PDB file of C-alpha atoms in Angstrom:
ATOM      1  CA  UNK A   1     108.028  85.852  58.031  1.00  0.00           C
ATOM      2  CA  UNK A   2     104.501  87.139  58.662  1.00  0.00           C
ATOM      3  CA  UNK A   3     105.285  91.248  59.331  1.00  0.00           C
ATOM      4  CA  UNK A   4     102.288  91.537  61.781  1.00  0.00           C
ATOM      5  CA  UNK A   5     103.264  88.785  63.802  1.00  0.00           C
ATOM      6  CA  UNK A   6     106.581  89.686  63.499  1.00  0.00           C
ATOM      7  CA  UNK A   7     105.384  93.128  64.801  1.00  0.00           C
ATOM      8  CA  UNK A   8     103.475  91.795  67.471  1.00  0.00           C
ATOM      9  CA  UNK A   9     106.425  89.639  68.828  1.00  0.00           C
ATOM     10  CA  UNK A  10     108.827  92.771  69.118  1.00  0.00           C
ATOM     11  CA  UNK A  11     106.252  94.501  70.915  1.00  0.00           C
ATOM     12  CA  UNK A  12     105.461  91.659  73.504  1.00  0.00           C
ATOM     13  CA  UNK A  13     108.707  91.220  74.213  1.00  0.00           C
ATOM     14  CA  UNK A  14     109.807  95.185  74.805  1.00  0.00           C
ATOM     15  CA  UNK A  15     106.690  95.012  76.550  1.00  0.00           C
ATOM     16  CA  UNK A  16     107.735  93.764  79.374  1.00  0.00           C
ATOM     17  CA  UNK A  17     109.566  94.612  82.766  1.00  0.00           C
ATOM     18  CA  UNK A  18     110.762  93.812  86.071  1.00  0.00           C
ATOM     19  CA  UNK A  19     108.602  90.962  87.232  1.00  0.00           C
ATOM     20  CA  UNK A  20     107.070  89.865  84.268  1.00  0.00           C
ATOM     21  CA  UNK A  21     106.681  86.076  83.912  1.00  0.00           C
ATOM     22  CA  UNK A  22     105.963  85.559  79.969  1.00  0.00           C
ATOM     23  CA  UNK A  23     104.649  82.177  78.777  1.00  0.00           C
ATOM     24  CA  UNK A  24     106.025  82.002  74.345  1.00  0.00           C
ATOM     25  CA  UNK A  25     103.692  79.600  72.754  1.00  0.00           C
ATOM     26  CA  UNK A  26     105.546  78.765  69.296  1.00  0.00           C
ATOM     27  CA  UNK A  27     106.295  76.726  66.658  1.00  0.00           C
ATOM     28  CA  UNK A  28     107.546  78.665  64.004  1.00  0.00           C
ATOM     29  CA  UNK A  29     111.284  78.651  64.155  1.00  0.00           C
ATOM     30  CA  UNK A  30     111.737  82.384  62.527  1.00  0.00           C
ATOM     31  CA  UNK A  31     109.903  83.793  65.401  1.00  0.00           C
ATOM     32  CA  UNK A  32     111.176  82.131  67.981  1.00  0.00           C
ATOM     33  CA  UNK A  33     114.766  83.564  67.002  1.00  0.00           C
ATOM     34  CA  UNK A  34     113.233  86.902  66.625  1.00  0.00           C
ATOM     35  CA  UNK A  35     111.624  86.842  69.793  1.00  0.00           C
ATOM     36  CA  UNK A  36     114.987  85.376  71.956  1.00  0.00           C
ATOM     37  CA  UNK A  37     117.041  87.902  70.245  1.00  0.00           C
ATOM     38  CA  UNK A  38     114.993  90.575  71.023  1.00  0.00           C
ATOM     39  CA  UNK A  39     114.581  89.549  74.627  1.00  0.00           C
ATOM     40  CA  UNK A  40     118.259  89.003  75.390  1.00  0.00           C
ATOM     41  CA  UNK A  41     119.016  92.347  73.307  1.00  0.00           C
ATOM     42  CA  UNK A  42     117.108  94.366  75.643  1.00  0.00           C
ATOM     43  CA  UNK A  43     118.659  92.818  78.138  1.00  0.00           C
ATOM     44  CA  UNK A  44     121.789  93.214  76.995  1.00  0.00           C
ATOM     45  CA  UNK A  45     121.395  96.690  76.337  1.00  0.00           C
ATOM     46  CA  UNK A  46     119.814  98.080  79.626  1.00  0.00           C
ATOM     47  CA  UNK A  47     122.538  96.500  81.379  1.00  0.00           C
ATOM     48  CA  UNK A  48     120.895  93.431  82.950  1.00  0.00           C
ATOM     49  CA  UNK A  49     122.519  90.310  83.311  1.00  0.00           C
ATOM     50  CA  UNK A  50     121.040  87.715  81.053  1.00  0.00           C
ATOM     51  CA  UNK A  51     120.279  83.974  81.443  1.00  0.00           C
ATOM     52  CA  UNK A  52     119.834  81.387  78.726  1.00  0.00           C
ATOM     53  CA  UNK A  53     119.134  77.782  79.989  1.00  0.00           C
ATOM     54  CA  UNK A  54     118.887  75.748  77.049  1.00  0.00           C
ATOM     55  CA  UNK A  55     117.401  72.477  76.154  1.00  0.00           C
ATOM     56  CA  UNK A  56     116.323  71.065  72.523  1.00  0.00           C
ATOM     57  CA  UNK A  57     117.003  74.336  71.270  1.00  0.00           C
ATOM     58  CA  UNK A  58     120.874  74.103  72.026  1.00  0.00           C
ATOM     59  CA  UNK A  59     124.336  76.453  72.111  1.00  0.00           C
ATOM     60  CA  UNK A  60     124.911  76.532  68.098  1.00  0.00           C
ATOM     61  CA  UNK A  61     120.851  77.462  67.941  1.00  0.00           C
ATOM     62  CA  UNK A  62     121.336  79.939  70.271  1.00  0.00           C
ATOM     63  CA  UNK A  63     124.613  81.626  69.114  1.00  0.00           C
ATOM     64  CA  UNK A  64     123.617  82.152  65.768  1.00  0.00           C
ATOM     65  CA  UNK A  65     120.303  83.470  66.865  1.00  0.00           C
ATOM     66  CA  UNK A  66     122.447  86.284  68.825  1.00  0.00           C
ATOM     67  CA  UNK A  67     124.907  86.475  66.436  1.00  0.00           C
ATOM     68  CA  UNK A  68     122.101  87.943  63.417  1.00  0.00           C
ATOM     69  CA  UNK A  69     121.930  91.115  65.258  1.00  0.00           C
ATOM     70  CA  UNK A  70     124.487  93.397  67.414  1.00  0.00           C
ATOM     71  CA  UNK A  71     124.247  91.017  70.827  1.00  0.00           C
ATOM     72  CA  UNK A  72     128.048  90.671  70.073  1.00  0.00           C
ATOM     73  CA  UNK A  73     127.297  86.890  72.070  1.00  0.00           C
ATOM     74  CA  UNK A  74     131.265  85.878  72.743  1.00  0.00           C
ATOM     75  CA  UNK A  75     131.977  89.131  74.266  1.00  0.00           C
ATOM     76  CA  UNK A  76     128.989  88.966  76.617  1.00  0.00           C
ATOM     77  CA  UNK A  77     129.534  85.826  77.441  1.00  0.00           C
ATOM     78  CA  UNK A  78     133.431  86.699  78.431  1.00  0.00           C
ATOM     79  CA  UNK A  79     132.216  89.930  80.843  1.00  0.00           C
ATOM     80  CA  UNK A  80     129.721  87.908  82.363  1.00  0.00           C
ATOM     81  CA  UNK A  81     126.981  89.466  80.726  1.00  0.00           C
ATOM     82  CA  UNK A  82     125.298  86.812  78.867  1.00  0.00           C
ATOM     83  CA  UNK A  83     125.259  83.104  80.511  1.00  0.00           C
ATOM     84  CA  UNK A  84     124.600  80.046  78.622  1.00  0.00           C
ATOM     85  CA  UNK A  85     123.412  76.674  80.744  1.00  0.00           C
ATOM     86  CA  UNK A  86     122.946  73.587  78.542  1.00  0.00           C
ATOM     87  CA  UNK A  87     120.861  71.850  81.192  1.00  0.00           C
ATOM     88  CA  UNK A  88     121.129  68.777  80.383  1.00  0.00           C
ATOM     89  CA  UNK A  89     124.973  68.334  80.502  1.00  0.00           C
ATOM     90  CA  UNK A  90     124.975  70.786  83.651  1.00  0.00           C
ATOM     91  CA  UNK A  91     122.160  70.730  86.094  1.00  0.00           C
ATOM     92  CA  UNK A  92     121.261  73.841  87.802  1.00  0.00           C
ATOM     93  CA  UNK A  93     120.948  71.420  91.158  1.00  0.00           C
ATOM     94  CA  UNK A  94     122.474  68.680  92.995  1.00  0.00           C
ATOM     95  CA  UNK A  95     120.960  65.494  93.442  1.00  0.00           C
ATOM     96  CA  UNK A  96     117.406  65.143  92.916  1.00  0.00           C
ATOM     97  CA  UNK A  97     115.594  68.061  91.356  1.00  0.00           C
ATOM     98  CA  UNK A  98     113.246  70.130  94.070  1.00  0.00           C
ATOM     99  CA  UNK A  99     111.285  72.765  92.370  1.00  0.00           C
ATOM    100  CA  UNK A 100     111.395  74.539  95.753  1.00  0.00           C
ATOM    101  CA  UNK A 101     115.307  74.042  94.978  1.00  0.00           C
ATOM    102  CA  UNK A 102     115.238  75.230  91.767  1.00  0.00           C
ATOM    103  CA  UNK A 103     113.549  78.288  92.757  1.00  0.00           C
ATOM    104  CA  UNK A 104     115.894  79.474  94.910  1.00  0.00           C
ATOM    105  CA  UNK A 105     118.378  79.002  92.975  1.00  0.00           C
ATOM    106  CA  UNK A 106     116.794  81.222  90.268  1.00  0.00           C
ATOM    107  CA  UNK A 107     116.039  83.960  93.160  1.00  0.00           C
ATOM    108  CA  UNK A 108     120.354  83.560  94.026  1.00  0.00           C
ATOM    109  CA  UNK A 109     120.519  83.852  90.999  1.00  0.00           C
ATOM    110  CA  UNK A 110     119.119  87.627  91.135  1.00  0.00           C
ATOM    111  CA  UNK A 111     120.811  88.943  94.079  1.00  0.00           C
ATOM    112  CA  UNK A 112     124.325  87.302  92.421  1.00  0.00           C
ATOM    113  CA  UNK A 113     123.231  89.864  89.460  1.00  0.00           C
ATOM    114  CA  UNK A 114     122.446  92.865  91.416  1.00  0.00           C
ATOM    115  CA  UNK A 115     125.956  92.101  93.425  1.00  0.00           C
ATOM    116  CA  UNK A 116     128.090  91.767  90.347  1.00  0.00           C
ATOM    117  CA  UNK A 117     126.515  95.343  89.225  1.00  0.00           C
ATOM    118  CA  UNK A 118     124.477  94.438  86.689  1.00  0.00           C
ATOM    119  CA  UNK A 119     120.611  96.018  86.967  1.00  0.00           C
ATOM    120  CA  UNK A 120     118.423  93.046  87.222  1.00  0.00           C
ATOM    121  CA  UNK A 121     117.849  89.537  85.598  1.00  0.00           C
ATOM    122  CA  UNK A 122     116.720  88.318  82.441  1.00  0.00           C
ATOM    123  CA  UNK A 123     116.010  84.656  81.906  1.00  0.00           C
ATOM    124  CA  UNK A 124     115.339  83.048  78.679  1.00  0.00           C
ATOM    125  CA  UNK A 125     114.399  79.411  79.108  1.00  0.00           C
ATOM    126  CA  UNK A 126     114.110  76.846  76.136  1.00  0.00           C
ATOM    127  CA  UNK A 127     111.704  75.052  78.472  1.00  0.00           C
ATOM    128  CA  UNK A 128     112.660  71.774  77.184  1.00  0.00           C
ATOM    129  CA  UNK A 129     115.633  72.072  79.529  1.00  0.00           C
ATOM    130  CA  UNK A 130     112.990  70.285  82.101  1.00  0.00           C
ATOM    131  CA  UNK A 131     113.171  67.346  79.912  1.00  0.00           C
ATOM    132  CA  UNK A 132     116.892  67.274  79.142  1.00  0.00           C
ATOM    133  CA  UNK A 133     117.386  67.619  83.080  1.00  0.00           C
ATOM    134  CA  UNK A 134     115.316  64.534  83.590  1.00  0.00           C
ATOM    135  CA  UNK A 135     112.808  67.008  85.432  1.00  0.00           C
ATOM    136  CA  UNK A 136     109.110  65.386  85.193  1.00  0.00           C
ATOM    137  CA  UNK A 137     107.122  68.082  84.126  1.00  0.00           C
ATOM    138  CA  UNK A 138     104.887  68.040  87.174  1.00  0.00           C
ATOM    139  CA  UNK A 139     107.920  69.344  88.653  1.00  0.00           C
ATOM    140  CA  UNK A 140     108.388  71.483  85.935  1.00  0.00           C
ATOM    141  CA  UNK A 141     105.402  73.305  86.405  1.00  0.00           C
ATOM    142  CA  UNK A 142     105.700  73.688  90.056  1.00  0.00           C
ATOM    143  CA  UNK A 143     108.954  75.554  89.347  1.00  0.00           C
ATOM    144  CA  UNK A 144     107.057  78.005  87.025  1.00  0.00           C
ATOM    145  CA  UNK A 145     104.208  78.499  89.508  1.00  0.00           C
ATOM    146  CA  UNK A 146     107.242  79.191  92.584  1.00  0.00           C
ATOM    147  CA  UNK A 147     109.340  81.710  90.349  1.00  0.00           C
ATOM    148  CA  UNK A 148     106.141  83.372  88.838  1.00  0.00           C
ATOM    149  CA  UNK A 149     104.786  83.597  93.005  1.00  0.00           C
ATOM    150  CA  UNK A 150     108.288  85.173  93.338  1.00  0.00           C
ATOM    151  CA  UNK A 151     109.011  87.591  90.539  1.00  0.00           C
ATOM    152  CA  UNK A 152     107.201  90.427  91.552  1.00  0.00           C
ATOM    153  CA  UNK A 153     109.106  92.542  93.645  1.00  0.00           C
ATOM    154  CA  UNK A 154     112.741  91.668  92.742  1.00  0.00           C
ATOM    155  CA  UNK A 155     114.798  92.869  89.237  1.00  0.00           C
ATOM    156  CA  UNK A 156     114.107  90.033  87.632  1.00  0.00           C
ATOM    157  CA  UNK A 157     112.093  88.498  84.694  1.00  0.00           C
ATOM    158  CA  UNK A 158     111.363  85.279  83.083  1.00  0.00           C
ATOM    159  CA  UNK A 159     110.557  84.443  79.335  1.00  0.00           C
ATOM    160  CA  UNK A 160     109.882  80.561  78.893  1.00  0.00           C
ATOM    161  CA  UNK A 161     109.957  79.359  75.561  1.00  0.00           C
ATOM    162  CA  UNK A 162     107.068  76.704  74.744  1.00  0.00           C
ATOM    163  CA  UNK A 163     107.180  74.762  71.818  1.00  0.00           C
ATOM    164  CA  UNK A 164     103.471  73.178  71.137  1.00  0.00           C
ATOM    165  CA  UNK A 165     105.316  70.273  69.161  1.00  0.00           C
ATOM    166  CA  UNK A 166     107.557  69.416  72.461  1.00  0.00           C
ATOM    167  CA  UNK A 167     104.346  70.077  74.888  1.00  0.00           C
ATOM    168  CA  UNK A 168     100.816  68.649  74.718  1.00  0.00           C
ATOM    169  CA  UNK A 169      97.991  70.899  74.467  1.00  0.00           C
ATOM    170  CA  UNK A 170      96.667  70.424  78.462  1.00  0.00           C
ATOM    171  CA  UNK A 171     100.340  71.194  79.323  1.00  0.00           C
ATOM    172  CA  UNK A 172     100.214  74.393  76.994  1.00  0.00           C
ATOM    173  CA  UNK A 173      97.029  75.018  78.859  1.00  0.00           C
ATOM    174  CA  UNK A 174      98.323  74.779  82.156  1.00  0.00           C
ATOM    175  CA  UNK A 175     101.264  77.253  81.180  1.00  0.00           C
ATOM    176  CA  UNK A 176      99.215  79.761  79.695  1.00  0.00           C
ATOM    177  CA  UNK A 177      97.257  79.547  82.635  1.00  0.00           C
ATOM    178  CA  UNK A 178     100.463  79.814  84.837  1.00  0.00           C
ATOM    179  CA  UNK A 179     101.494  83.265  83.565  1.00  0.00           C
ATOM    180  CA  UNK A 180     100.448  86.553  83.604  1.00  0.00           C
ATOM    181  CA  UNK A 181     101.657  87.024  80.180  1.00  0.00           C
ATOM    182  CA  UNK A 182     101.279  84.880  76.855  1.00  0.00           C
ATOM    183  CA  UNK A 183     102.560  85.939  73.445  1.00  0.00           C
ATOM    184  CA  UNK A 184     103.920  83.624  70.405  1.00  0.00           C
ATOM    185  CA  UNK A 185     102.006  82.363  67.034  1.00  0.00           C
ATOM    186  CA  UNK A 186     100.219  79.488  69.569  1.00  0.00           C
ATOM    187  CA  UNK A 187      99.868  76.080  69.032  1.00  0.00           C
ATOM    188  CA  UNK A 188     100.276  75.838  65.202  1.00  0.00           C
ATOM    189  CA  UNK A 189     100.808  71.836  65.475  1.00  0.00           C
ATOM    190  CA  UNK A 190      99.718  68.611  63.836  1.00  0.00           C
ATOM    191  CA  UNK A 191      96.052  66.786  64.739  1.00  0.00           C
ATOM    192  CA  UNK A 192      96.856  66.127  68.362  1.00  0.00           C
ATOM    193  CA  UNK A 193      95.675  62.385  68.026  1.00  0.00           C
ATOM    194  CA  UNK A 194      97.562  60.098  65.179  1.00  0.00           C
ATOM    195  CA  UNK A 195      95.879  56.934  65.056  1.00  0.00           C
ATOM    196  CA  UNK A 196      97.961  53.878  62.845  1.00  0.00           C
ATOM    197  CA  UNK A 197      96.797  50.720  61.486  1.00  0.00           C
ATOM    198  CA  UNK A 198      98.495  47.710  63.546  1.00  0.00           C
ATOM    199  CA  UNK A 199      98.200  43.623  62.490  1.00  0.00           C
ATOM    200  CA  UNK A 200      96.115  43.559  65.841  1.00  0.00           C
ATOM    201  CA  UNK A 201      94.210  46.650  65.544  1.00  0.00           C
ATOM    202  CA  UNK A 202      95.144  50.377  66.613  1.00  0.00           C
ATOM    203  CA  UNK A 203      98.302  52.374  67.702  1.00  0.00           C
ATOM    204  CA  UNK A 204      96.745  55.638  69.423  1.00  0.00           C
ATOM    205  CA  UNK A 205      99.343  58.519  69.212  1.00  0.00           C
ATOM    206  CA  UNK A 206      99.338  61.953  70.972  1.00  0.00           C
ATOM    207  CA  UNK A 207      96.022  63.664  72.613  1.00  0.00           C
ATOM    208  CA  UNK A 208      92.317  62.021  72.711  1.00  0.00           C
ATOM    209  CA  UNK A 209      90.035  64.595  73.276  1.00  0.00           C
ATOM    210  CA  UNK A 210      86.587  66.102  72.162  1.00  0.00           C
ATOM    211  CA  UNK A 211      88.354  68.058  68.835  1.00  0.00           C
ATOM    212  CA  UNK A 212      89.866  64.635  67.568  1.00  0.00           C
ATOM    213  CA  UNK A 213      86.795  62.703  68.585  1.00  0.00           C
ATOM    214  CA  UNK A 214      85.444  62.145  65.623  1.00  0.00           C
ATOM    215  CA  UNK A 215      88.657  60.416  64.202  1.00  0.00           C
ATOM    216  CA  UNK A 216      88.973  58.198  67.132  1.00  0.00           C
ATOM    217  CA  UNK A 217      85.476  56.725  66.485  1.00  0.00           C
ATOM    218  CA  UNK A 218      85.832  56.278  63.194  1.00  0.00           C
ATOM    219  CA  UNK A 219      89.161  54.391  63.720  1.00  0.00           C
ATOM    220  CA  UNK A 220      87.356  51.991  66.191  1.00  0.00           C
ATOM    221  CA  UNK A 221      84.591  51.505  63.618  1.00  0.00           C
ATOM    222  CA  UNK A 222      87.020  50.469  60.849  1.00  0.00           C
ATOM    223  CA  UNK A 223      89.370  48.453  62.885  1.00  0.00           C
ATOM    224  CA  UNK A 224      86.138  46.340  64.307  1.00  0.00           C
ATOM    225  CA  UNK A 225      85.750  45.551  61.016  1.00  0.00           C
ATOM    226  CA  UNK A 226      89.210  44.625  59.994  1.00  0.00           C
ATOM    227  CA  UNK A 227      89.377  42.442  62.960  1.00  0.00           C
ATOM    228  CA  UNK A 228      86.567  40.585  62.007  1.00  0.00           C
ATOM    229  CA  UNK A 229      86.030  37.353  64.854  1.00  0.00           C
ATOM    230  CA  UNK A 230      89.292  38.150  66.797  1.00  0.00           C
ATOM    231  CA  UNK A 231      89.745  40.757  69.609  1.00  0.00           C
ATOM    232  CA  UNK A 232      90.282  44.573  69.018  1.00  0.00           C
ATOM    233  CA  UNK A 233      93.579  45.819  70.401  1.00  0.00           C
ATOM    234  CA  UNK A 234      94.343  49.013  71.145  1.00  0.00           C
ATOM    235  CA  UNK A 235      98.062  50.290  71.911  1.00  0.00           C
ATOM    236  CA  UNK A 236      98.474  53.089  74.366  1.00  0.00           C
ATOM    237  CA  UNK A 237     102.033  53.116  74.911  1.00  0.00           C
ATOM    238  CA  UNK A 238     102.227  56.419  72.781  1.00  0.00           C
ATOM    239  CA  UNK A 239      99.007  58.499  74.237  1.00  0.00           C
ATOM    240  CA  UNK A 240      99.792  61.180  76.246  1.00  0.00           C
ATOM    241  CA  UNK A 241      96.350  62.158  77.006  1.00  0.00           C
ATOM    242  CA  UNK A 242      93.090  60.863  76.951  1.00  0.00           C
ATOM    243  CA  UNK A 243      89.510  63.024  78.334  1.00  0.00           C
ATOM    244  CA  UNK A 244      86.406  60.693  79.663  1.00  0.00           C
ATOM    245  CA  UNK A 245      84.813  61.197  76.195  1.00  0.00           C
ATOM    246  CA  UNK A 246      87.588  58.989  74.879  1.00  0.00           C
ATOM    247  CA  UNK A 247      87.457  56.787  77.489  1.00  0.00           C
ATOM    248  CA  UNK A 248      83.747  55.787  76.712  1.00  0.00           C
ATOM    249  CA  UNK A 249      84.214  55.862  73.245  1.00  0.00           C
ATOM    250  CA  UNK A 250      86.591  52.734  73.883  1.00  0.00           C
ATOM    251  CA  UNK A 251      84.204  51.163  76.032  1.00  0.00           C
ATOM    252  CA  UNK A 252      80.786  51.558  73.968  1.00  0.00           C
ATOM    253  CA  UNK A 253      82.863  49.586  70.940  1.00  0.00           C
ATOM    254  CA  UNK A 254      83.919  47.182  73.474  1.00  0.00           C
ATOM    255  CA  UNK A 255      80.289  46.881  74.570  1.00  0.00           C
ATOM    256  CA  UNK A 256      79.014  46.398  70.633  1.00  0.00           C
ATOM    257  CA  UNK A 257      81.948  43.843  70.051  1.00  0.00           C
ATOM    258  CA  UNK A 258      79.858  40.814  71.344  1.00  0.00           C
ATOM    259  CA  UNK A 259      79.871  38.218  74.000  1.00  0.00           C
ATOM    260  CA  UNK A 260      83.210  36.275  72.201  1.00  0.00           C
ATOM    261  CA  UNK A 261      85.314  39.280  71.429  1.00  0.00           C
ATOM    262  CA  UNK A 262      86.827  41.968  73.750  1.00  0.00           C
ATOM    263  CA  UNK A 263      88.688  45.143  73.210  1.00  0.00           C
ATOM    264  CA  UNK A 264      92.127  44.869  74.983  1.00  0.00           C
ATOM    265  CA  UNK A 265      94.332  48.145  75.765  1.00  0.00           C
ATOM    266  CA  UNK A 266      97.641  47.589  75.888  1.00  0.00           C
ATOM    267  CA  UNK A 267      99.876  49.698  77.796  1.00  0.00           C
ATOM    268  CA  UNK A 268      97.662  51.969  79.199  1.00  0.00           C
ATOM    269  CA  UNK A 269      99.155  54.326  81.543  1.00  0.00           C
ATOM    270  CA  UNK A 270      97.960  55.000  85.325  1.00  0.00           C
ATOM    271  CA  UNK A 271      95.566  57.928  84.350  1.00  0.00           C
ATOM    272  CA  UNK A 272      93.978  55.548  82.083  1.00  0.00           C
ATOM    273  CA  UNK A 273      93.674  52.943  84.168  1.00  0.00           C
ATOM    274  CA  UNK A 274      92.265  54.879  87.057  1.00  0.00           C
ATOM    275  CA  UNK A 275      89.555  56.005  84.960  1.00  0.00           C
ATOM    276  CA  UNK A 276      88.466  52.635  84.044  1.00  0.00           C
ATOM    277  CA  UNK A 277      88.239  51.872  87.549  1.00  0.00           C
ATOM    278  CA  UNK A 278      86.571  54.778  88.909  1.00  0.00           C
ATOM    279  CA  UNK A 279      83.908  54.062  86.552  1.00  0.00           C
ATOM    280  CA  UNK A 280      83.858  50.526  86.659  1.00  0.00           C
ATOM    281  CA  UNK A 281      84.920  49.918  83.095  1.00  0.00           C
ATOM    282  CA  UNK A 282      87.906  47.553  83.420  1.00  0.00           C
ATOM    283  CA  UNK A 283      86.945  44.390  82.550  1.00  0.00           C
ATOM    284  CA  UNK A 284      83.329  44.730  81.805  1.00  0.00           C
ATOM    285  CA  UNK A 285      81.445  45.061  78.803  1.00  0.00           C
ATOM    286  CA  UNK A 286      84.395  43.531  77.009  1.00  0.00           C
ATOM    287  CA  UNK A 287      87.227  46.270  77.469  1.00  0.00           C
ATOM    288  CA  UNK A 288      90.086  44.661  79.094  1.00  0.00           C
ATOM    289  CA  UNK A 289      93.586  46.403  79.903  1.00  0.00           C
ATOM    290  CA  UNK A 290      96.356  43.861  78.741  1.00  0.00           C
ATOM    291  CA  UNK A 291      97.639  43.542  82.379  1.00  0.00           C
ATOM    292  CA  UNK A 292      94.564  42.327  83.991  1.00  0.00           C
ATOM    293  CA  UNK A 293      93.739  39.532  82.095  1.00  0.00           C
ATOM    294  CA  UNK A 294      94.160  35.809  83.833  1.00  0.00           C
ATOM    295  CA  UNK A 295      97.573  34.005  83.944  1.00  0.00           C
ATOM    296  CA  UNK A 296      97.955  32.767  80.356  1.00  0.00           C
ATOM    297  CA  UNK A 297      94.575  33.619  78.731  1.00  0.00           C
ATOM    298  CA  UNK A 298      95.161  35.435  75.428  1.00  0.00           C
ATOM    299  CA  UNK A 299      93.014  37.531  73.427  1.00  0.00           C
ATOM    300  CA  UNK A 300      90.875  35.964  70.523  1.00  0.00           C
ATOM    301  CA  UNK A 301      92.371  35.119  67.382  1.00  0.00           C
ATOM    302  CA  UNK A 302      96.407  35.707  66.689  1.00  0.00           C
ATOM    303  CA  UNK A 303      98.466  37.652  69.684  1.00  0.00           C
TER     304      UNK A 303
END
């Protein structure tokens, strides 16, 4: 483990206090455990009630996280000190999930602390619990905006665990943006775009944006190539992002394909396809989303 950062993620997390809303942006596995077990040590030790609500990251992870240091994890569980919510097989809510909901429930959560005689609140949220919940993360993120809007002023604070492998970089963005504290090693990922060979053409994988434009063109100019006389196709069904700059990088090598060959995108999402028709781009200059085509026409060449 790297001593500076190491360093750096003790002091973040001893940095904060009642009220803080902390956004941790990591990958690396050694200081994530470093940086939960200090959080719910403090916690533990000034007498504060704390809250783990777990998701990928799950009860074994967690217990032998607490368990390398004197959190003493059974115990605190048995006096009430430490709780442990595996999200996903028990849901903080009933029924639908309502970040307005959810929120309360975290601010009930508070006052249940202060009445049970603890000091205040800590919670430490694998924030993958969102997904394990079922919770679309536009929800998600309204839930963070609510508690953040909410923490200052009770005994209570929040440290949400983001792993940049589990979360694409505009939702990493968003978060960071979201809270009034960021620490972690950041986004130490993979190219956010993966782009795979397929009998028909391309398989487009992750984030299309301006730092992985360069790949994405040069993808389009080698499958055009390898698809010599037969339509281009492009699978979406694995992007998760795409900026304008991708979007006319599709259409200018639809454009160049020629009157008797089209680029077709197959399962593009509604983002994508909103795009194309706010600009005018679906269906013209050869780029055609796999949908829209006539009642039995296929592409060129072998579908």
């Amino acid at each position: 483990m790297d001593t500076s950062q190491a360093g750096a993620t003790v002091a973040a997390v001893g940095s904060m206090a009642y009220g803080s809303h902390c956004c941790f942006v990591s990958a690396d596995e050694e200081i994530v455990r470093l940086a939960v077990h200090s959080y719910v040590r403090d916690g533990l030790s000034a007498d504060d009630r704390v809250l783990c609500l777990l998701g990928r990251r799950d009860r074994t992870w967690l217990m032998s996280t607490l368990s390398e240091g004197p959190a003493w994890p059974a115990e605190r569980e048995a006096d009430g000190s430490l709780v442990v919510v595996d999200v996903g097989a028990t849901p903080l809510w009933e029924g639908e999930f309502s970040p307005e909901g959810m929120a309360q429930t975290f601010f009930a959560a508070v006052e249940q602390a202060l009445a049970d005689g603890f000091r205040g609140l800590r919670v430490c949220g694998d924030m993958t619990w969102g997904r394990a919940g079922g919770v679309a993360y536009d929800d998600l993120h309204e839930f963070e905006r609510l508690a953040g809007l909410g923490l200052p002023g009770r005994r209570a604070m929040g440290f949400c665990l983001y792993d940049p492998r589990e979360f694409s970089s505009v939702q990493v963005d968003a978060q960071e943006s979201l809270h009034p504290l960021v620490a972690g090693t950041g986004r130490a990922r993979p190219p956010s775009l993966q782009v795979t060979d397929t009998t028909k053409g391309l398989r487009l994988i992750g984030e299309a944006d301006v730092a992985t434009r360069a790949l994405l063109e040069e993808a389009l100019r080698r499958a055009t190539a390898a698809q010599s006389g037969r339509d281009l196709v492009v699978d979406l069904s694995a992007l998760e992002f795409a900026d304008l700059g991708a979007m006319e990088s599709l259409y200018r090598t639809a454009a160049a394909l020629g009157p008797d060959r089209r680029l077709v995108l197959r399962a593009a999402g509604p983002a994508v396809r909103k795009v194309l028709d706010l600009l005018g781009w679906s269906g013209a200059g050869g780029l055609v989303v796999d949908g829209d085509r006539p009642s039995g026409e296929r592409s060129g060449g072998t579908q």
